[in-house]
mmCIF file with all atom_site columns, C-alpha atoms in Angstrom:
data_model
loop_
_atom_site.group_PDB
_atom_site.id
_atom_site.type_symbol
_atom_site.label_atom_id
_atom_site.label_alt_id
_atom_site.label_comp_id
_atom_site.label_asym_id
_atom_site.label_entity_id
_atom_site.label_seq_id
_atom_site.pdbx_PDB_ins_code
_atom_site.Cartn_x
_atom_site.Cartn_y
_atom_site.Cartn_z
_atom_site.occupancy
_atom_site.B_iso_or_equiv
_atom_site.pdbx_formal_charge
_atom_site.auth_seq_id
_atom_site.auth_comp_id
_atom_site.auth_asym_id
_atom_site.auth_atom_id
_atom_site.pdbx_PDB_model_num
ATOM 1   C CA . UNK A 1 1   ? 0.000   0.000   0.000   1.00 0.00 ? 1   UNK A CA 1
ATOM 2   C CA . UNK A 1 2   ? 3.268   2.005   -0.384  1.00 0.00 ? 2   UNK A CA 1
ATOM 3   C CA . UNK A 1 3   ? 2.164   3.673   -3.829  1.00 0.00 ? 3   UNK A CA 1
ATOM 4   C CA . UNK A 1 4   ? -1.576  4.310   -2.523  1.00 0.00 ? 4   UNK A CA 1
ATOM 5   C CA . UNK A 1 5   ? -0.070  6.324   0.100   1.00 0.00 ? 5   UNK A CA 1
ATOM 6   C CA . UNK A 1 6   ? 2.044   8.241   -2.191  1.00 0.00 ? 6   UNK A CA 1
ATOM 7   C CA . UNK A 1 7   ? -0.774  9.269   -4.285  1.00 0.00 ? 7   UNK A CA 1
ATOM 8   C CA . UNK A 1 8   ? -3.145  10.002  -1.150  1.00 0.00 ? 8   UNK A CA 1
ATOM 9   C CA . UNK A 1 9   ? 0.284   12.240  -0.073  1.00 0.00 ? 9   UNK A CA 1
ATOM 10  C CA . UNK A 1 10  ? -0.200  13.725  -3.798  1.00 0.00 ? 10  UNK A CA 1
ATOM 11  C CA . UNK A 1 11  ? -3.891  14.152  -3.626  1.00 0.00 ? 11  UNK A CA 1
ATOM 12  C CA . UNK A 1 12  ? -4.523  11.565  -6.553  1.00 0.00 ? 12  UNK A CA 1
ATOM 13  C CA . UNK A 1 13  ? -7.807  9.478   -6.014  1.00 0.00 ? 13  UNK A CA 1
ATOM 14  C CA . UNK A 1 14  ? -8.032  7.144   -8.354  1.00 0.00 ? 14  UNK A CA 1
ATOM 15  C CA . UNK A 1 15  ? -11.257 7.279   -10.273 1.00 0.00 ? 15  UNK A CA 1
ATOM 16  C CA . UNK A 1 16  ? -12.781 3.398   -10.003 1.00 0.00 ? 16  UNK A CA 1
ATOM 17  C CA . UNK A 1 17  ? -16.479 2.868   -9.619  1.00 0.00 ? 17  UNK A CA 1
ATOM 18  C CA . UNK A 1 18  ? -17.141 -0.062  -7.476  1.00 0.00 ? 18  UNK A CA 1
ATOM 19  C CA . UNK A 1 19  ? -16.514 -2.945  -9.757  1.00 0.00 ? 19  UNK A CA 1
ATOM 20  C CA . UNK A 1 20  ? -15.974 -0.774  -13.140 1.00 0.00 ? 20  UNK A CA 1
ATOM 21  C CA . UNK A 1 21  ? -12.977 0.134   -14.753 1.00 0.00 ? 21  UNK A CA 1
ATOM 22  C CA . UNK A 1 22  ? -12.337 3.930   -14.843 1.00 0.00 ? 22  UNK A CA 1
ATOM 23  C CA . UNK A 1 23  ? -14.162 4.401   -18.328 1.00 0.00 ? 23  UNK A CA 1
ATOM 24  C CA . UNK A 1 24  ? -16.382 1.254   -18.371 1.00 0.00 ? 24  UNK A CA 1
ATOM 25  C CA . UNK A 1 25  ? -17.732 0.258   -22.228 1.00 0.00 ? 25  UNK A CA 1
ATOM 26  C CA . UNK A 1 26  ? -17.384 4.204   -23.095 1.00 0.00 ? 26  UNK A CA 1
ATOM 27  C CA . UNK A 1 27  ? -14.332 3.678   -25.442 1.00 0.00 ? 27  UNK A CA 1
ATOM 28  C CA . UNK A 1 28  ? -15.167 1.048   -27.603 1.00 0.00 ? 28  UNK A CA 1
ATOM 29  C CA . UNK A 1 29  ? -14.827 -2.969  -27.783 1.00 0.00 ? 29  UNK A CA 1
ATOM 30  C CA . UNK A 1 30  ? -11.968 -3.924  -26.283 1.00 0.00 ? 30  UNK A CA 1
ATOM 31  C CA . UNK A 1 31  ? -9.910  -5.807  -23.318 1.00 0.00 ? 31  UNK A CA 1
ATOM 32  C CA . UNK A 1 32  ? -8.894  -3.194  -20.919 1.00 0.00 ? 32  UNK A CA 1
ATOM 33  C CA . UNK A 1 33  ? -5.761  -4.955  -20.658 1.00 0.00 ? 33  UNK A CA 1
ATOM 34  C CA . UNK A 1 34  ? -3.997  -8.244  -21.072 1.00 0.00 ? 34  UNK A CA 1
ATOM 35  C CA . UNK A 1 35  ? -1.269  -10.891 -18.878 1.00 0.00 ? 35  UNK A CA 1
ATOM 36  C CA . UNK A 1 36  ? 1.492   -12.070 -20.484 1.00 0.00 ? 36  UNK A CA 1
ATOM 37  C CA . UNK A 1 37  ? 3.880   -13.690 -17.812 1.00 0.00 ? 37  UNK A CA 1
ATOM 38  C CA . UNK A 1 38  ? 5.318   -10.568 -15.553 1.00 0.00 ? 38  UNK A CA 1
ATOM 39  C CA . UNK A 1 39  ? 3.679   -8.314  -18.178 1.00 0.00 ? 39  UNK A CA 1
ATOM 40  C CA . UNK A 1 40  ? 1.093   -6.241  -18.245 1.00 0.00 ? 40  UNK A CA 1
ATOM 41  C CA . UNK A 1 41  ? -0.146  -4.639  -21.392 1.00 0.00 ? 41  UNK A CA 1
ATOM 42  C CA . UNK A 1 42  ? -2.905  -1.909  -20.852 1.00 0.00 ? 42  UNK A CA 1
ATOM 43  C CA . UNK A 1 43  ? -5.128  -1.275  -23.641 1.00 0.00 ? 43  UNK A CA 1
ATOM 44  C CA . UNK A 1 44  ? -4.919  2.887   -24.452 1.00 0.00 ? 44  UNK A CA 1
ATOM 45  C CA . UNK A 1 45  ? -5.961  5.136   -21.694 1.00 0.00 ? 45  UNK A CA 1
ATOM 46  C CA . UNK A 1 46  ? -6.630  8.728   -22.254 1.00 0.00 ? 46  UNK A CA 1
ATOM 47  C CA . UNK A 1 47  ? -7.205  12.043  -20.507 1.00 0.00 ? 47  UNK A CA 1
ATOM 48  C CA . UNK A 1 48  ? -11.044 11.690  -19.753 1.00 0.00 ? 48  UNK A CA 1
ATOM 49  C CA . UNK A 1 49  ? -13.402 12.064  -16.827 1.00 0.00 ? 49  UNK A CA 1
ATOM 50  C CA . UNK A 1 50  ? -14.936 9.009   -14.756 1.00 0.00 ? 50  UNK A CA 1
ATOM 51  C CA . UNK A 1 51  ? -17.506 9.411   -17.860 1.00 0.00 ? 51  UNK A CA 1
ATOM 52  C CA . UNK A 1 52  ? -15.625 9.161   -20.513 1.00 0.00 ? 52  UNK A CA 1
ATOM 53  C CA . UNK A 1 53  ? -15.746 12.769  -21.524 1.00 0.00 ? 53  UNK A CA 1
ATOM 54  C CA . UNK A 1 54  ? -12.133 14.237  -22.671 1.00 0.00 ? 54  UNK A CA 1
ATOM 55  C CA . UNK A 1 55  ? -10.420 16.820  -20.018 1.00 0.00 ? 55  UNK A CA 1
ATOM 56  C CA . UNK A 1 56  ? -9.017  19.145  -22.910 1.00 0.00 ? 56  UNK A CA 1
ATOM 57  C CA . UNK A 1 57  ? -11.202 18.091  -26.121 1.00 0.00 ? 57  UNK A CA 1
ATOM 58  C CA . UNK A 1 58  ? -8.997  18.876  -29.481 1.00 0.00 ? 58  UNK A CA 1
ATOM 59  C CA . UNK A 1 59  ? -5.808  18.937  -31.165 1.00 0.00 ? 59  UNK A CA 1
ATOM 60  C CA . UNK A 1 60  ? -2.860  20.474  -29.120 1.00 0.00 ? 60  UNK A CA 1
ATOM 61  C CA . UNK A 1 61  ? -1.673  23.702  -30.866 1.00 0.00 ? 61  UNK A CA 1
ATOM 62  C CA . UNK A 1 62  ? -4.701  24.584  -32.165 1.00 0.00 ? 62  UNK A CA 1
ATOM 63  C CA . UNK A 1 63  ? -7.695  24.402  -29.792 1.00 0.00 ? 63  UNK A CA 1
ATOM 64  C CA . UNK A 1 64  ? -5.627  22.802  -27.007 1.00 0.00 ? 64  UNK A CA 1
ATOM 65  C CA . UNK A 1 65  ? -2.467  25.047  -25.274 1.00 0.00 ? 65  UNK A CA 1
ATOM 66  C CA . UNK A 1 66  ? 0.421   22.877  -24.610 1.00 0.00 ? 66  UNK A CA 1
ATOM 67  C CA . UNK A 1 67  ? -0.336  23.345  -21.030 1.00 0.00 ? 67  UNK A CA 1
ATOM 68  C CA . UNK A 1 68  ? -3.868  21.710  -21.197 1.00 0.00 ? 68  UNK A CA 1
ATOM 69  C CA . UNK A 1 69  ? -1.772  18.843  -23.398 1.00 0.00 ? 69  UNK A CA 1
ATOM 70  C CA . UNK A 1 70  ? 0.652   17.791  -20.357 1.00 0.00 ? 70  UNK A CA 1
ATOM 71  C CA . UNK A 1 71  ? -2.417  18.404  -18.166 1.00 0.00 ? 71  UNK A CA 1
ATOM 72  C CA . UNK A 1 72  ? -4.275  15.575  -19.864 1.00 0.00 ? 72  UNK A CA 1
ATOM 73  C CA . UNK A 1 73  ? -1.059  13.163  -20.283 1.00 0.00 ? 73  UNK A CA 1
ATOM 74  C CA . UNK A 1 74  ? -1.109  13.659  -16.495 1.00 0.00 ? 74  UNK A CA 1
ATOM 75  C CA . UNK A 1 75  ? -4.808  12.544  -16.157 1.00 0.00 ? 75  UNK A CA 1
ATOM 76  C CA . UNK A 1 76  ? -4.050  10.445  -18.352 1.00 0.00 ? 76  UNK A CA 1
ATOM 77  C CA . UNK A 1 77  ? -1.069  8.760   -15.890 1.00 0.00 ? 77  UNK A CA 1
ATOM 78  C CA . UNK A 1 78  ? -3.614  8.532   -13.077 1.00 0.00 ? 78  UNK A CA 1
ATOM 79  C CA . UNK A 1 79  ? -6.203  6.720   -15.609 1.00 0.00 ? 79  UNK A CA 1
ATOM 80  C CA . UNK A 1 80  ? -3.189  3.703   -16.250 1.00 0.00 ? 80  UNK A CA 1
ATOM 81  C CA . UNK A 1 81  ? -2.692  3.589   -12.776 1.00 0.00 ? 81  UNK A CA 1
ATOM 82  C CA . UNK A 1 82  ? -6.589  3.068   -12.081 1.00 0.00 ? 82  UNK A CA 1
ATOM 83  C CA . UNK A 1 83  ? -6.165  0.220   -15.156 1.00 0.00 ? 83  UNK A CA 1
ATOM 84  C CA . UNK A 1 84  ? -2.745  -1.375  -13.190 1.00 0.00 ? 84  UNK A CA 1
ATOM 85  C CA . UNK A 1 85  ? -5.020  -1.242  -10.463 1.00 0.00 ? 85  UNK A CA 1
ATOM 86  C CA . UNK A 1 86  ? -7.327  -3.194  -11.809 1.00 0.00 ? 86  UNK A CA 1
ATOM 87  C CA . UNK A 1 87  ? -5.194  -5.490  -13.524 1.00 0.00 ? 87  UNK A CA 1
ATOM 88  C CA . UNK A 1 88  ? -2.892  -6.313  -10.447 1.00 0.00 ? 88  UNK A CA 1
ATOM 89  C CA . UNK A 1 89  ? -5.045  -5.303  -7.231  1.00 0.00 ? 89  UNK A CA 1
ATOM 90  C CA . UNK A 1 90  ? -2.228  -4.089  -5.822  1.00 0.00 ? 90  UNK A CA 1
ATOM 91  C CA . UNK A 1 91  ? -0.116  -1.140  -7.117  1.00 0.00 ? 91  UNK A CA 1
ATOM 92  C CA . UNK A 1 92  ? 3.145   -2.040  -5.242  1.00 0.00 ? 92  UNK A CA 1
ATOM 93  C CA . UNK A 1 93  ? 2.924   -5.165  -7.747  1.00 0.00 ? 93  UNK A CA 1
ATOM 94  C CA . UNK A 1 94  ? 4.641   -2.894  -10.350 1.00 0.00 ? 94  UNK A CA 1
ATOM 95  C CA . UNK A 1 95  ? 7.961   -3.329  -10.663 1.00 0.00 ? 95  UNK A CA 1
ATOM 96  C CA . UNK A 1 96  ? 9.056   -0.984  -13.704 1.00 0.00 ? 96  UNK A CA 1
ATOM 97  C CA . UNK A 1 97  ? 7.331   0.875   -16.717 1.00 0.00 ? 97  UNK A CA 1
ATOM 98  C CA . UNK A 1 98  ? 8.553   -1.314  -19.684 1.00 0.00 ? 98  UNK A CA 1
ATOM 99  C CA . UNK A 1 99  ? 6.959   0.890   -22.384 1.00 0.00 ? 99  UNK A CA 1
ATOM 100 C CA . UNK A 1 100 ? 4.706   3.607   -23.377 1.00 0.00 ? 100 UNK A CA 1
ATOM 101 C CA . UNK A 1 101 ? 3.733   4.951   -27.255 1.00 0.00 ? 101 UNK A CA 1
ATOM 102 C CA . UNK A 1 102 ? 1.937   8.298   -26.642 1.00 0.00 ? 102 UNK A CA 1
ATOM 103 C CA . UNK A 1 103 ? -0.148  10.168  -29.155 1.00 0.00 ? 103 UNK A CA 1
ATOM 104 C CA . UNK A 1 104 ? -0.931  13.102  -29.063 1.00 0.00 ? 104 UNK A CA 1
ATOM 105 C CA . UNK A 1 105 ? -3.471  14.971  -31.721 1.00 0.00 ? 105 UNK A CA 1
ATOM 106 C CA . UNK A 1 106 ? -1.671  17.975  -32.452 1.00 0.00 ? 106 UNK A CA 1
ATOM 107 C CA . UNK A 1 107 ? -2.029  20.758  -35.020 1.00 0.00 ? 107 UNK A CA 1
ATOM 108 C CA . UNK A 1 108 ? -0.098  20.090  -38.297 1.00 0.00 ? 108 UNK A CA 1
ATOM 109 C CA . UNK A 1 109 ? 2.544   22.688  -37.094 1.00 0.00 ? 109 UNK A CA 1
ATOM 110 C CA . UNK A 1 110 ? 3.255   21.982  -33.305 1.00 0.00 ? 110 UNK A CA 1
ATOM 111 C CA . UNK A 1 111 ? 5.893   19.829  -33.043 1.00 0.00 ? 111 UNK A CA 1
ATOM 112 C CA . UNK A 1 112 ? 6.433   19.358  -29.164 1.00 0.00 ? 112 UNK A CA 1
ATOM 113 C CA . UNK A 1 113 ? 4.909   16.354  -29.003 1.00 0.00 ? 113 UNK A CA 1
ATOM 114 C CA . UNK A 1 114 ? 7.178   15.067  -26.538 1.00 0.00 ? 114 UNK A CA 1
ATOM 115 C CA . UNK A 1 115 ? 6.423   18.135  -23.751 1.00 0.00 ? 115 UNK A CA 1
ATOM 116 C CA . UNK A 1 116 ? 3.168   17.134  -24.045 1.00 0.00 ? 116 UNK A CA 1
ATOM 117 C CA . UNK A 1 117 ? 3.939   13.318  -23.282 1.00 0.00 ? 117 UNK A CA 1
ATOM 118 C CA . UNK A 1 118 ? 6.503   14.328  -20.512 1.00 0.00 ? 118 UNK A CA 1
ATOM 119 C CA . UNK A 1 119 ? 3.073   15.190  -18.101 1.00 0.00 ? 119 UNK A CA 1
ATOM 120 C CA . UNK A 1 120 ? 2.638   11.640  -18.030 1.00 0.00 ? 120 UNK A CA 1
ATOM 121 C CA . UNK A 1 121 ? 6.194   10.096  -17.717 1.00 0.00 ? 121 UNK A CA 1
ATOM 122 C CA . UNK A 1 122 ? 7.114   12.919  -15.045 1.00 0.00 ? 122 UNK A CA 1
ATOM 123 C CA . UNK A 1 123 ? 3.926   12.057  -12.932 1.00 0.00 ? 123 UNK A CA 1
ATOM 124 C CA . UNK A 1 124 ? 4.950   8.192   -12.980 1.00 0.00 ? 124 UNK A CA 1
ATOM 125 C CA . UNK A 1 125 ? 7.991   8.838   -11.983 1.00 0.00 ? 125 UNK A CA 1
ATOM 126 C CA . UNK A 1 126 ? 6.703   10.836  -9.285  1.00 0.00 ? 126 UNK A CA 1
ATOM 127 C CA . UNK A 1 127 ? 4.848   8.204   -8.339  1.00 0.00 ? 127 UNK A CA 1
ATOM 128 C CA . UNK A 1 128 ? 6.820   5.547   -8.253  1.00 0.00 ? 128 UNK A CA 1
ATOM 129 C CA . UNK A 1 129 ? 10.765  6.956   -8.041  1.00 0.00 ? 129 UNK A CA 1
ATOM 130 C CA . UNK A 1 130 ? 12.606  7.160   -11.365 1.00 0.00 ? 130 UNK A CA 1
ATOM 131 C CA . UNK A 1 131 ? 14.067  3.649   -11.331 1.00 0.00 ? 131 UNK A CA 1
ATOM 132 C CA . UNK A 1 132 ? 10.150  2.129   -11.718 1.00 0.00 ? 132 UNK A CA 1
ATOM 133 C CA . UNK A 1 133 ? 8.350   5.113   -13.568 1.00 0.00 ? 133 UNK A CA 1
ATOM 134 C CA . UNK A 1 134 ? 10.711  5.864   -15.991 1.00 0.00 ? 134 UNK A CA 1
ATOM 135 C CA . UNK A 1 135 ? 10.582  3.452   -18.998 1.00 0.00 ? 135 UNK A CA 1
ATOM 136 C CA . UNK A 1 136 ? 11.258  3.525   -22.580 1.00 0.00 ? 136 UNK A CA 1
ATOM 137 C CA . UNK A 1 137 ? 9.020   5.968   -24.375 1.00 0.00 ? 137 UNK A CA 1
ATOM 138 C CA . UNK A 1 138 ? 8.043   7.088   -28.112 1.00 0.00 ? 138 UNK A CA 1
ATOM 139 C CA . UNK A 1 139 ? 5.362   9.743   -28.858 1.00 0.00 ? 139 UNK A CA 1
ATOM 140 C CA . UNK A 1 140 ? 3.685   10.038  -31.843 1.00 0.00 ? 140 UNK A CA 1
ATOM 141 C CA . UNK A 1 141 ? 1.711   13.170  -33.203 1.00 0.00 ? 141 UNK A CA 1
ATOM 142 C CA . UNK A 1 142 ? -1.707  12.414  -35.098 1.00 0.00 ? 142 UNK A CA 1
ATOM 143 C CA . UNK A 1 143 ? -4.724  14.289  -36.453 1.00 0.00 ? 143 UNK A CA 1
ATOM 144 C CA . UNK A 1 144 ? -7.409  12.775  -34.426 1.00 0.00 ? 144 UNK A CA 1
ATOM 145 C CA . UNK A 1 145 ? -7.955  10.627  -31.158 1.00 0.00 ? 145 UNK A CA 1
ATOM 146 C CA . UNK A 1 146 ? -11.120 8.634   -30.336 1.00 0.00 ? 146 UNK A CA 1
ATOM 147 C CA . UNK A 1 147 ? -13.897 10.772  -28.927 1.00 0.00 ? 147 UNK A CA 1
ATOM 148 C CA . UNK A 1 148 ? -11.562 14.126  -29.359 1.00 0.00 ? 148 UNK A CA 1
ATOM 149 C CA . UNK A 1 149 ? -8.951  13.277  -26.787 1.00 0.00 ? 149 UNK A CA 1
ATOM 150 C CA . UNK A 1 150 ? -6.001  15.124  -27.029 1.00 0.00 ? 150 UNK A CA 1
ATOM 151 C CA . UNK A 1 151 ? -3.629  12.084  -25.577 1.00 0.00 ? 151 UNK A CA 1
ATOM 152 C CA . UNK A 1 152 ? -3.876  8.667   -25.552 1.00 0.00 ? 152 UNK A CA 1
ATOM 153 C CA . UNK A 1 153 ? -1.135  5.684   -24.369 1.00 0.00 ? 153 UNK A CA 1
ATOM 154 C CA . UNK A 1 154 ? -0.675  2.224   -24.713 1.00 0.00 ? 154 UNK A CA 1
ATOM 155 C CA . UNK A 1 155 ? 1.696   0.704   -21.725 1.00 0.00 ? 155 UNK A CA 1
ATOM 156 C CA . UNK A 1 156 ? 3.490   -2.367  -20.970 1.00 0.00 ? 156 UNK A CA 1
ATOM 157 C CA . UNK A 1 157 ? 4.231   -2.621  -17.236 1.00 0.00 ? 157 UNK A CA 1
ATOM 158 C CA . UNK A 1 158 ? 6.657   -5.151  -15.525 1.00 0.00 ? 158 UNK A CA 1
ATOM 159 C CA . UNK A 1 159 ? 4.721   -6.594  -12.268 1.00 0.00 ? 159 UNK A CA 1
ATOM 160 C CA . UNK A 1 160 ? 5.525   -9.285  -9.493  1.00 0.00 ? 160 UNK A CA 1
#
């Protein structure tokens, strides 16, 4: 309970209905995430509201500030820890971020893709110290995101 006490120290709740994950059937057909051995692959989480609804609706550098960008990488952090949740019970199961490919829908001329993705890899490593929340890390800048989200990840997460 190490990690839940961090993020109570942080002022994080995790948003989990009883017995739902944190966007239920809202986003589409899908396993929310899937066990391989010690790995955990999480399906994409993005920057929404217990309802689905997208924090900072748009394309970064156009109707989204870069600021509003890291802000919903950072929701969307807490949202994969709600889905690691769910997947392991425990957080202190995770032992190390393996892998994250961000995208982020940006306007055709912003290029800082990777400030926007850095809200999300700077809050896990808050989290969880550097050595655990820090893991390889490629961000990719579309037109468009599911239901106008701004961010989106996929992760692969080492776990005991």
């Amino acid at each position: 309970m190490k990690i839940e006490k961090r993020l109570e120290e942080m002022g994080v709740k995790l948003p989990m209905p009883e017995g739902k994950s944190y966007y239920g059937a809202t986003y589409g057909t899908m396993k929310p995430f899937h066990i391989i051995g010690n790995v955990l692959h999480l399906s994409g989480h993005v920057g929404c509201d217990i309802n689905g609804d997208p924090l900072f609706p748009g394309r970064v550098g156009e109707t989204v500030t870069l600021e509003q960008g890291i802000a919903s990488a950072r929701q969307t952090g807490i949202n994969a820890l709600a889905g690691m949740k769910q997947a392991l019970g425990d957080l202190d199961r995770v032992k190390g971020l393996i892998k994250s490919l961000c995208f982020v829908a940006a306007a055709p001329t912003f290029t800082d893709v990777h400030k926007v993705s850095s809200g999300m890899t700077d809050f896990l490593a808050e989290v969880f110290g550097r050595d655990i929340g820090i893991g390889c890390r490629a961000t990719i800048g579309i037109q468009v995101l599911a239901r106008n989200n701004c961010f989106e990840t996929w992760m692969e997460v080492e776990f005991a």
